[in-house]
Amino acid sequence: LAAAVVYLGLGANLGDRRANLRRALTLLEERGVQIDAASALYETPPWGVEDQPAFLNAVVRATTSLPPAALLEACKAVERAAGRVPGTRWGPRAVDLDILFFGELRVDEAELQIPHPRILDRAFVLVPLMDVLEAEMPVLGARPSDVTVDRSGIKQVEGPGWWK
Ligand code: PH2
Ligand code: MG
Ligand code: MG
């Protein structure tokens, strides 16, 4: 398979959040996902389930020869290795890795939807995405900076050097 450009959303709100995210990126690289650019690191108010600790969020642009299902499996294995245990939907987690875009591909299966179906509703995705994608988003067409979304409460806590 030719290498694909993918965008991954990262989140953490349990334990040493920054360390969990860094560990996840290191483990992804060991599994054939090359991290090409990372956004700054943001602290964001919890979305969906509001009664939980604040998240650290980031987005990375990466290159991989893994097909989508294998990338999903790699993300799940890395989440576990970086300390994630089963929990509730939208609830607290040590680390969360979401496939946002995979080239220009659309996937609509029970286990995997690409583009991620809630990107346009989530400032915690769109704000870091702006750091690594100025052009139009694959499939969706709009630029991240053109999407109207409530950005209040999102704070940059570290520049893009947080990862390396
Ligand atoms: N992830 C969720 C649910 N809510 N809120 C913020 N701020 N950041 C997240 O990464 C997040 C969330 C489910 O994955
Ligand atoms: Mg998620
Ligand atoms: Mg997830």
Short mmCIF file of N, CA and C and ligand atoms in Angstrom, two decimals:
data_model
loop_
_atom_site.label_atom_id
_atom_site.label_comp_id
_atom_site.label_asym_id
_atom_site.label_seq_id
_atom_site.Cartn_x
_atom_site.Cartn_y
_atom_site.Cartn_z
N LEU A 1 0.85 -1.20 0.00
CA LEU A 1 0.00 0.00 0.00
C LEU A 1 0.89 1.25 0.00
N ALA A 2 0.53 2.23 -0.82
CA ALA A 2 1.26 3.51 -0.79
C ALA A 2 1.02 4.18 0.56
N ALA A 3 2.00 4.96 0.98
CA ALA A 3 1.85 5.66 2.27
C ALA A 3 0.71 6.66 2.18
N ALA A 4 -0.04 6.77 3.25
CA ALA A 4 -1.15 7.72 3.33
C ALA A 4 -0.83 8.78 4.38
N VAL A 5 -1.31 9.99 4.12
CA VAL A 5 -1.23 11.06 5.12
C VAL A 5 -2.48 10.96 5.99
N VAL A 6 -2.26 10.84 7.29
CA VAL A 6 -3.38 10.69 8.21
C VAL A 6 -3.28 11.76 9.30
N TYR A 7 -4.42 12.10 9.86
CA TYR A 7 -4.49 13.03 11.00
C TYR A 7 -5.11 12.28 12.16
N LEU A 8 -4.43 12.36 13.30
CA LEU A 8 -4.90 11.68 14.50
C LEU A 8 -5.19 12.71 15.59
N GLY A 9 -6.31 12.53 16.28
CA GLY A 9 -6.62 13.34 17.44
C GLY A 9 -6.18 12.61 18.69
N LEU A 10 -5.56 13.35 19.62
CA LEU A 10 -5.06 12.77 20.86
C LEU A 10 -5.74 13.47 22.03
N GLY A 11 -6.12 12.71 23.02
CA GLY A 11 -6.69 13.30 24.23
C GLY A 11 -6.30 12.49 25.44
N ALA A 12 -6.25 13.17 26.60
CA ALA A 12 -5.96 12.49 27.87
C ALA A 12 -6.50 13.33 29.01
N ASN A 13 -7.14 12.68 29.98
CA ASN A 13 -7.54 13.44 31.18
C ASN A 13 -7.38 12.66 32.48
N LEU A 14 -6.56 11.62 32.45
CA LEU A 14 -6.23 10.88 33.68
C LEU A 14 -4.72 10.70 33.77
N GLY A 15 -4.21 10.66 34.99
CA GLY A 15 -2.79 10.40 35.21
C GLY A 15 -1.92 11.55 34.74
N ASP A 16 -0.68 11.25 34.37
CA ASP A 16 0.22 12.26 33.81
C ASP A 16 -0.15 12.41 32.34
N ARG A 17 -1.05 13.37 32.08
CA ARG A 17 -1.67 13.46 30.75
C ARG A 17 -0.63 13.67 29.65
N ARG A 18 0.30 14.59 29.89
CA ARG A 18 1.31 14.89 28.87
C ARG A 18 2.20 13.67 28.61
N ALA A 19 2.61 13.00 29.68
CA ALA A 19 3.45 11.80 29.54
C ALA A 19 2.70 10.72 28.77
N ASN A 20 1.42 10.56 29.04
CA ASN A 20 0.64 9.54 28.33
C ASN A 20 0.59 9.83 26.83
N LEU A 21 0.41 11.09 26.48
CA LEU A 21 0.35 11.45 25.05
C LEU A 21 1.70 11.24 24.38
N ARG A 22 2.77 11.62 25.07
CA ARG A 22 4.11 11.42 24.49
C ARG A 22 4.41 9.94 24.30
N ARG A 23 4.06 9.15 25.28
CA ARG A 23 4.28 7.71 25.21
C ARG A 23 3.49 7.13 24.02
N ALA A 24 2.28 7.57 23.86
CA ALA A 24 1.45 7.05 22.76
C ALA A 24 2.10 7.36 21.42
N LEU A 25 2.64 8.55 21.25
CA LEU A 25 3.26 8.88 19.96
C LEU A 25 4.52 8.06 19.72
N THR A 26 5.31 7.83 20.76
CA THR A 26 6.50 6.99 20.62
C THR A 26 6.10 5.58 20.20
N LEU A 27 5.05 5.05 20.84
CA LEU A 27 4.61 3.68 20.52
C LEU A 27 4.02 3.61 19.11
N LEU A 28 3.34 4.65 18.68
CA LEU A 28 2.81 4.65 17.30
C LEU A 28 3.97 4.60 16.31
N GLU A 29 5.03 5.35 16.59
CA GLU A 29 6.17 5.34 15.67
C GLU A 29 6.79 3.95 15.58
N GLU A 30 6.79 3.24 16.71
CA GLU A 30 7.35 1.88 16.71
C GLU A 30 6.47 0.93 15.91
N ARG A 31 5.22 1.31 15.67
CA ARG A 31 4.29 0.45 14.93
C ARG A 31 4.05 0.91 13.50
N GLY A 32 4.94 1.75 12.99
CA GLY A 32 4.85 2.09 11.58
C GLY A 32 4.02 3.32 11.26
N VAL A 33 3.84 4.19 12.25
CA VAL A 33 3.14 5.45 12.03
C VAL A 33 4.16 6.57 12.27
N GLN A 34 4.58 7.21 11.19
CA GLN A 34 5.61 8.25 11.32
C GLN A 34 4.94 9.59 11.61
N ILE A 35 5.31 10.20 12.73
CA ILE A 35 4.70 11.48 13.11
C ILE A 35 5.45 12.60 12.38
N ASP A 36 4.76 13.32 11.51
CA ASP A 36 5.41 14.35 10.69
C ASP A 36 5.25 15.76 11.28
N ALA A 37 4.18 16.00 11.98
CA ALA A 37 3.98 17.32 12.59
C ALA A 37 3.00 17.18 13.74
N ALA A 38 3.28 17.91 14.81
CA ALA A 38 2.37 17.91 15.96
C ALA A 38 1.87 19.32 16.21
N SER A 39 0.63 19.43 16.62
CA SER A 39 0.08 20.73 17.04
C SER A 39 0.70 21.10 18.38
N ALA A 40 0.40 22.33 18.79
CA ALA A 40 0.64 22.69 20.18
C ALA A 40 -0.21 21.79 21.09
N LEU A 41 0.05 21.92 22.38
CA LEU A 41 -0.70 21.14 23.37
C LEU A 41 -1.71 22.08 24.04
N TYR A 42 -2.96 21.63 24.10
CA TYR A 42 -4.05 22.47 24.62
C TYR A 42 -4.73 21.82 25.80
N GLU A 43 -5.08 22.64 26.77
CA GLU A 43 -5.98 22.16 27.83
C GLU A 43 -7.40 22.60 27.46
N THR A 44 -8.34 21.65 27.53
CA THR A 44 -9.69 21.89 27.02
C THR A 44 -10.73 21.44 28.02
N PRO A 45 -11.84 22.16 28.11
CA PRO A 45 -12.92 21.72 29.01
C PRO A 45 -13.55 20.43 28.48
N PRO A 46 -13.93 19.53 29.38
CA PRO A 46 -14.54 18.28 28.93
C PRO A 46 -15.82 18.51 28.14
N TRP A 47 -15.95 17.79 27.05
CA TRP A 47 -17.08 17.91 26.12
C TRP A 47 -17.89 16.62 26.21
N GLY A 48 -19.20 16.71 26.15
CA GLY A 48 -20.03 15.51 26.14
C GLY A 48 -20.44 15.11 27.54
N VAL A 49 -19.49 14.68 28.33
CA VAL A 49 -19.71 14.42 29.75
C VAL A 49 -18.89 15.48 30.48
N GLU A 50 -19.58 16.44 31.11
CA GLU A 50 -18.85 17.62 31.62
C GLU A 50 -18.25 17.41 33.01
N ASP A 51 -18.76 16.40 33.74
CA ASP A 51 -18.29 16.18 35.11
C ASP A 51 -17.10 15.24 35.13
N GLN A 52 -15.96 15.72 34.63
CA GLN A 52 -14.73 14.93 34.60
C GLN A 52 -13.58 15.93 34.45
N PRO A 53 -12.33 15.48 34.72
CA PRO A 53 -11.20 16.41 34.68
C PRO A 53 -10.99 17.00 33.28
N ALA A 54 -10.31 18.14 33.23
CA ALA A 54 -9.97 18.78 31.95
C ALA A 54 -9.05 17.86 31.14
N PHE A 55 -9.13 17.97 29.84
CA PHE A 55 -8.31 17.18 28.93
C PHE A 55 -7.09 17.97 28.47
N LEU A 56 -6.03 17.24 28.13
CA LEU A 56 -5.03 17.77 27.22
C LEU A 56 -5.34 17.18 25.85
N ASN A 57 -5.36 18.03 24.84
CA ASN A 57 -5.62 17.59 23.46
C ASN A 57 -4.55 18.10 22.51
N ALA A 58 -4.33 17.32 21.46
CA ALA A 58 -3.42 17.70 20.38
C ALA A 58 -3.87 16.95 19.13
N VAL A 59 -3.33 17.36 17.99
CA VAL A 59 -3.56 16.65 16.73
C VAL A 59 -2.20 16.48 16.07
N VAL A 60 -1.97 15.32 15.48
CA VAL A 60 -0.74 15.11 14.71
C VAL A 60 -1.07 14.75 13.26
N ARG A 61 -0.15 15.17 12.38
CA ARG A 61 -0.18 14.71 10.99
C ARG A 61 0.88 13.62 10.87
N ALA A 62 0.53 12.49 10.26
CA ALA A 62 1.43 11.34 10.23
C ALA A 62 1.37 10.68 8.86
N THR A 63 2.33 9.82 8.61
CA THR A 63 2.37 9.04 7.39
C THR A 63 2.44 7.57 7.77
N THR A 64 1.66 6.75 7.07
CA THR A 64 1.69 5.32 7.38
C THR A 64 1.36 4.50 6.14
N SER A 65 1.94 3.30 6.08
CA SER A 65 1.58 2.33 5.05
C SER A 65 0.54 1.34 5.56
N LEU A 66 0.16 1.46 6.82
CA LEU A 66 -0.88 0.58 7.35
C LEU A 66 -2.22 0.91 6.69
N PRO A 67 -3.01 -0.09 6.36
CA PRO A 67 -4.37 0.20 5.91
C PRO A 67 -5.23 0.66 7.10
N PRO A 68 -6.40 1.25 6.83
CA PRO A 68 -7.20 1.86 7.91
C PRO A 68 -7.49 0.92 9.07
N ALA A 69 -7.90 -0.32 8.80
CA ALA A 69 -8.26 -1.22 9.90
C ALA A 69 -7.03 -1.54 10.76
N ALA A 70 -5.86 -1.66 10.13
CA ALA A 70 -4.64 -1.93 10.89
C ALA A 70 -4.22 -0.71 11.69
N LEU A 71 -4.44 0.47 11.14
CA LEU A 71 -4.15 1.69 11.90
C LEU A 71 -5.05 1.77 13.13
N LEU A 72 -6.32 1.42 12.95
CA LEU A 72 -7.24 1.42 14.10
C LEU A 72 -6.77 0.44 15.16
N GLU A 73 -6.35 -0.76 14.74
CA GLU A 73 -5.85 -1.74 15.70
C GLU A 73 -4.60 -1.23 16.40
N ALA A 74 -3.71 -0.58 15.65
CA ALA A 74 -2.49 -0.02 16.25
C ALA A 74 -2.87 1.03 17.29
N CYS A 75 -3.82 1.89 16.96
CA CYS A 75 -4.25 2.92 17.92
C CYS A 75 -4.79 2.29 19.20
N LYS A 76 -5.61 1.25 19.06
CA LYS A 76 -6.17 0.59 20.24
C LYS A 76 -5.09 -0.07 21.08
N ALA A 77 -4.13 -0.73 20.42
CA ALA A 77 -3.06 -1.39 21.17
C ALA A 77 -2.20 -0.36 21.89
N VAL A 78 -1.94 0.75 21.24
CA VAL A 78 -1.13 1.81 21.86
C VAL A 78 -1.89 2.45 23.02
N GLU A 79 -3.19 2.65 22.87
CA GLU A 79 -3.99 3.19 23.99
C GLU A 79 -3.83 2.29 25.21
N ARG A 80 -3.93 0.99 25.01
CA ARG A 80 -3.80 0.05 26.14
C ARG A 80 -2.41 0.12 26.72
N ALA A 81 -1.40 0.12 25.86
CA ALA A 81 -0.01 0.13 26.33
C ALA A 81 0.32 1.42 27.07
N ALA A 82 -0.37 2.50 26.72
CA ALA A 82 -0.12 3.79 27.38
C ALA A 82 -1.01 3.98 28.60
N GLY A 83 -1.73 2.94 29.00
CA GLY A 83 -2.42 2.98 30.29
C GLY A 83 -3.93 3.05 30.24
N ARG A 84 -4.52 2.96 29.06
CA ARG A 84 -5.98 3.06 29.01
C ARG A 84 -6.64 1.78 29.47
N VAL A 85 -7.68 1.92 30.29
CA VAL A 85 -8.50 0.78 30.70
C VAL A 85 -9.91 1.05 30.20
N PRO A 86 -10.74 -0.01 30.05
CA PRO A 86 -12.09 0.21 29.54
C PRO A 86 -12.87 1.19 30.42
N GLY A 87 -13.66 2.05 29.80
CA GLY A 87 -14.45 3.03 30.55
C GLY A 87 -15.70 3.38 29.78
N THR A 88 -16.36 4.44 30.21
CA THR A 88 -17.64 4.81 29.60
C THR A 88 -17.44 5.71 28.39
N ARG A 89 -18.47 5.75 27.54
CA ARG A 89 -18.44 6.61 26.37
C ARG A 89 -18.27 8.06 26.81
N TRP A 90 -17.30 8.75 26.21
CA TRP A 90 -17.01 10.15 26.48
C TRP A 90 -16.53 10.38 27.92
N GLY A 91 -16.23 9.31 28.65
CA GLY A 91 -15.77 9.44 30.02
C GLY A 91 -14.26 9.60 30.10
N PRO A 92 -13.73 9.65 31.35
CA PRO A 92 -12.30 9.89 31.53
C PRO A 92 -11.44 8.75 30.99
N ARG A 93 -10.27 9.09 30.47
CA ARG A 93 -9.35 8.08 29.93
C ARG A 93 -7.91 8.61 29.97
N ALA A 94 -6.97 7.65 30.18
CA ALA A 94 -5.55 7.99 30.24
C ALA A 94 -5.05 8.47 28.89
N VAL A 95 -5.59 7.89 27.83
CA VAL A 95 -5.21 8.34 26.48
C VAL A 95 -6.24 7.85 25.48
N ASP A 96 -6.50 8.70 24.50
CA ASP A 96 -7.47 8.40 23.44
C ASP A 96 -6.83 8.80 22.12
N LEU A 97 -6.83 7.88 21.18
CA LEU A 97 -6.28 8.16 19.84
C LEU A 97 -7.40 7.96 18.84
N ASP A 98 -7.77 9.01 18.14
CA ASP A 98 -8.85 8.92 17.16
C ASP A 98 -8.33 9.22 15.77
N ILE A 99 -8.70 8.38 14.81
CA ILE A 99 -8.36 8.66 13.41
C ILE A 99 -9.34 9.72 12.91
N LEU A 100 -8.81 10.89 12.57
CA LEU A 100 -9.67 11.99 12.09
C LEU A 100 -9.84 11.90 10.58
N PHE A 101 -8.72 11.79 9.86
CA PHE A 101 -8.72 11.68 8.40
C PHE A 101 -7.69 10.65 7.99
N PHE A 102 -7.99 9.98 6.87
CA PHE A 102 -7.05 9.01 6.30
C PHE A 102 -7.01 9.31 4.80
N GLY A 103 -6.02 10.11 4.38
CA GLY A 103 -6.00 10.58 3.00
C GLY A 103 -7.35 11.18 2.67
N GLU A 104 -7.84 10.89 1.47
CA GLU A 104 -9.17 11.38 1.07
C GLU A 104 -10.23 10.29 1.25
N LEU A 105 -9.88 9.27 2.00
CA LEU A 105 -10.76 8.11 2.14
C LEU A 105 -11.99 8.40 3.00
N ARG A 106 -13.10 7.74 2.62
CA ARG A 106 -14.28 7.70 3.48
C ARG A 106 -14.46 6.26 3.92
N VAL A 107 -14.69 6.05 5.19
CA VAL A 107 -15.00 4.72 5.72
C VAL A 107 -16.26 4.86 6.56
N ASP A 108 -17.23 3.98 6.33
CA ASP A 108 -18.45 4.03 7.13
C ASP A 108 -18.82 2.61 7.54
N GLU A 109 -18.15 2.15 8.56
CA GLU A 109 -18.39 0.81 9.09
C GLU A 109 -18.74 0.95 10.57
N ALA A 110 -19.29 -0.11 11.13
CA ALA A 110 -19.69 -0.03 12.55
C ALA A 110 -18.48 0.30 13.42
N GLU A 111 -17.33 -0.32 13.12
CA GLU A 111 -16.15 -0.17 13.97
C GLU A 111 -15.33 1.08 13.65
N LEU A 112 -15.53 1.65 12.49
CA LEU A 112 -14.63 2.73 12.06
C LEU A 112 -15.33 3.66 11.08
N GLN A 113 -15.38 4.93 11.45
CA GLN A 113 -15.89 5.95 10.54
C GLN A 113 -14.80 6.98 10.30
N ILE A 114 -14.55 7.23 9.02
CA ILE A 114 -13.57 8.24 8.61
C ILE A 114 -14.22 9.06 7.50
N PRO A 115 -14.15 10.40 7.56
CA PRO A 115 -13.63 11.21 8.66
C PRO A 115 -14.38 10.93 9.96
N HIS A 116 -13.69 11.19 11.06
CA HIS A 116 -14.33 11.05 12.36
C HIS A 116 -15.62 11.88 12.36
N PRO A 117 -16.75 11.29 12.76
CA PRO A 117 -18.05 11.95 12.56
C PRO A 117 -18.30 13.21 13.38
N ARG A 118 -17.51 13.51 14.39
CA ARG A 118 -17.84 14.66 15.22
C ARG A 118 -16.80 15.79 15.16
N ILE A 119 -15.94 15.78 14.16
CA ILE A 119 -14.90 16.80 14.05
C ILE A 119 -15.47 18.22 14.07
N LEU A 120 -16.53 18.43 13.31
CA LEU A 120 -17.03 19.80 13.12
C LEU A 120 -17.71 20.35 14.37
N ASP A 121 -18.03 19.49 15.33
CA ASP A 121 -18.67 19.94 16.58
C ASP A 121 -17.66 20.20 17.69
N ARG A 122 -16.40 19.86 17.47
CA ARG A 122 -15.47 19.78 18.59
C ARG A 122 -14.33 20.77 18.47
N ALA A 123 -14.41 21.83 19.28
CA ALA A 123 -13.31 22.79 19.29
C ALA A 123 -12.02 22.12 19.75
N PHE A 124 -12.11 21.11 20.60
CA PHE A 124 -10.88 20.46 21.10
C PHE A 124 -10.17 19.69 20.00
N VAL A 125 -10.85 19.44 18.88
CA VAL A 125 -10.20 18.87 17.69
C VAL A 125 -9.82 19.99 16.71
N LEU A 126 -10.75 20.90 16.44
CA LEU A 126 -10.53 21.92 15.39
C LEU A 126 -9.40 22.88 15.74
N VAL A 127 -9.28 23.26 17.02
CA VAL A 127 -8.23 24.22 17.38
C VAL A 127 -6.84 23.62 17.16
N PRO A 128 -6.53 22.44 17.69
CA PRO A 128 -5.21 21.86 17.37
C PRO A 128 -5.06 21.49 15.89
N LEU A 129 -6.13 21.09 15.24
CA LEU A 129 -6.05 20.74 13.82
C LEU A 129 -5.56 21.93 12.99
N MET A 130 -5.96 23.15 13.38
CA MET A 130 -5.51 24.34 12.66
C MET A 130 -4.00 24.47 12.63
N ASP A 131 -3.32 23.93 13.65
CA ASP A 131 -1.86 24.04 13.71
C ASP A 131 -1.17 23.18 12.65
N VAL A 132 -1.81 22.10 12.22
CA VAL A 132 -1.14 21.16 11.31
C VAL A 132 -1.86 21.05 9.96
N LEU A 133 -2.97 21.78 9.77
CA LEU A 133 -3.72 21.73 8.51
C LEU A 133 -4.34 23.09 8.24
N GLU A 134 -3.67 23.86 7.37
CA GLU A 134 -4.22 25.18 7.01
C GLU A 134 -5.17 25.05 5.84
N ALA A 135 -4.97 24.07 5.00
CA ALA A 135 -5.78 23.89 3.79
C ALA A 135 -7.13 23.28 4.14
N GLU A 136 -7.89 22.94 3.14
CA GLU A 136 -9.20 22.34 3.37
C GLU A 136 -9.05 20.93 3.93
N MET A 137 -9.94 20.57 4.79
CA MET A 137 -9.92 19.23 5.36
C MET A 137 -10.30 18.21 4.30
N PRO A 138 -9.64 17.05 4.30
CA PRO A 138 -10.03 15.98 3.38
C PRO A 138 -11.53 15.68 3.51
N VAL A 139 -12.15 15.37 2.40
CA VAL A 139 -13.56 14.97 2.33
C VAL A 139 -14.52 16.09 2.76
N LEU A 140 -14.27 16.73 3.91
CA LEU A 140 -15.21 17.72 4.43
C LEU A 140 -15.17 19.04 3.65
N GLY A 141 -13.98 19.39 3.13
CA GLY A 141 -13.89 20.57 2.28
C GLY A 141 -13.55 21.87 2.98
N ALA A 142 -14.14 22.17 4.11
CA ALA A 142 -13.87 23.44 4.79
C ALA A 142 -12.47 23.44 5.41
N ARG A 143 -11.95 24.65 5.62
CA ARG A 143 -10.70 24.75 6.40
C ARG A 143 -11.06 24.70 7.88
N PRO A 144 -10.19 24.12 8.71
CA PRO A 144 -10.47 24.07 10.15
C PRO A 144 -10.74 25.47 10.72
N SER A 145 -10.01 26.48 10.20
CA SER A 145 -10.16 27.83 10.74
C SER A 145 -11.48 28.47 10.34
N ASP A 146 -12.19 27.92 9.35
CA ASP A 146 -13.45 28.50 8.89
C ASP A 146 -14.67 27.93 9.61
N VAL A 147 -14.48 26.89 10.41
CA VAL A 147 -15.61 26.26 11.08
C VAL A 147 -15.99 27.10 12.31
N THR A 148 -17.27 27.40 12.42
CA THR A 148 -17.77 28.17 13.57
C THR A 148 -18.02 27.22 14.73
N VAL A 149 -17.30 27.41 15.80
CA VAL A 149 -17.43 26.53 16.95
C VAL A 149 -17.00 27.33 18.18
N ASP A 150 -17.56 26.99 19.32
CA ASP A 150 -17.25 27.72 20.56
C ASP A 150 -15.87 27.31 21.07
N ARG A 151 -14.92 28.23 20.98
CA ARG A 151 -13.54 27.92 21.39
C ARG A 151 -13.26 28.36 22.82
N SER A 152 -14.27 28.80 23.56
CA SER A 152 -13.99 29.36 24.89
C SER A 152 -13.49 28.26 25.82
N GLY A 153 -12.58 28.63 26.67
CA GLY A 153 -12.06 27.69 27.65
C GLY A 153 -10.87 26.88 27.16
N ILE A 154 -10.51 27.01 25.88
CA ILE A 154 -9.36 26.26 25.36
C ILE A 154 -8.09 27.09 25.54
N LYS A 155 -7.10 26.50 26.19
CA LYS A 155 -5.86 27.22 26.49
C LYS A 155 -4.67 26.46 25.94
N GLN A 156 -3.81 27.13 25.18
CA GLN A 156 -2.55 26.48 24.78
C GLN A 156 -1.64 26.44 25.99
N VAL A 157 -1.14 25.24 26.32
CA VAL A 157 -0.28 25.10 27.49
C VAL A 157 1.18 24.87 27.11
N GLU A 158 1.43 24.51 25.85
CA GLU A 158 2.81 24.28 25.39
C GLU A 158 2.82 24.34 23.87
N GLY A 159 3.95 24.77 23.29
CA GLY A 159 4.07 24.84 21.84
C GLY A 159 4.25 23.47 21.22
N PRO A 160 4.44 23.43 19.88
CA PRO A 160 4.53 22.15 19.18
C PRO A 160 5.73 21.30 19.59
N GLY A 161 6.70 21.90 20.29
CA GLY A 161 7.86 21.15 20.76
C GLY A 161 7.55 20.18 21.90
N TRP A 162 6.30 20.14 22.37
CA TRP A 162 5.97 19.23 23.49
C TRP A 162 6.26 17.79 23.14
N TRP A 163 6.23 17.48 21.84
CA TRP A 163 6.37 16.08 21.45
C TRP A 163 7.83 15.70 21.25
N LYS A 164 8.67 16.54 20.59
CA LYS A 164 10.07 16.11 20.44
C LYS A 164 11.05 17.24 20.66
N1 PH2 B 1 -12.88 13.15 24.34
C1 PH2 B 1 -14.03 12.56 24.53
C2 PH2 B 1 -15.15 13.19 25.22
N2 PH2 B 1 -14.92 14.52 25.61
N3 PH2 B 1 -13.58 16.43 25.77
C3 PH2 B 1 -12.41 17.05 25.54
N4 PH2 B 1 -12.24 18.30 25.92
N5 PH2 B 1 -11.37 16.40 24.91
C4 PH2 B 1 -11.48 15.11 24.50
O1 PH2 B 1 -10.50 14.56 23.94
C5 PH2 B 1 -12.70 14.44 24.74
C6 PH2 B 1 -13.74 15.13 25.37
C7 PH2 B 1 -14.24 11.20 24.01
O2 PH2 B 1 -13.20 10.71 23.32
MG MG B 2 -12.27 10.49 21.24
MG MG B 3 -11.47 7.17 20.76
#
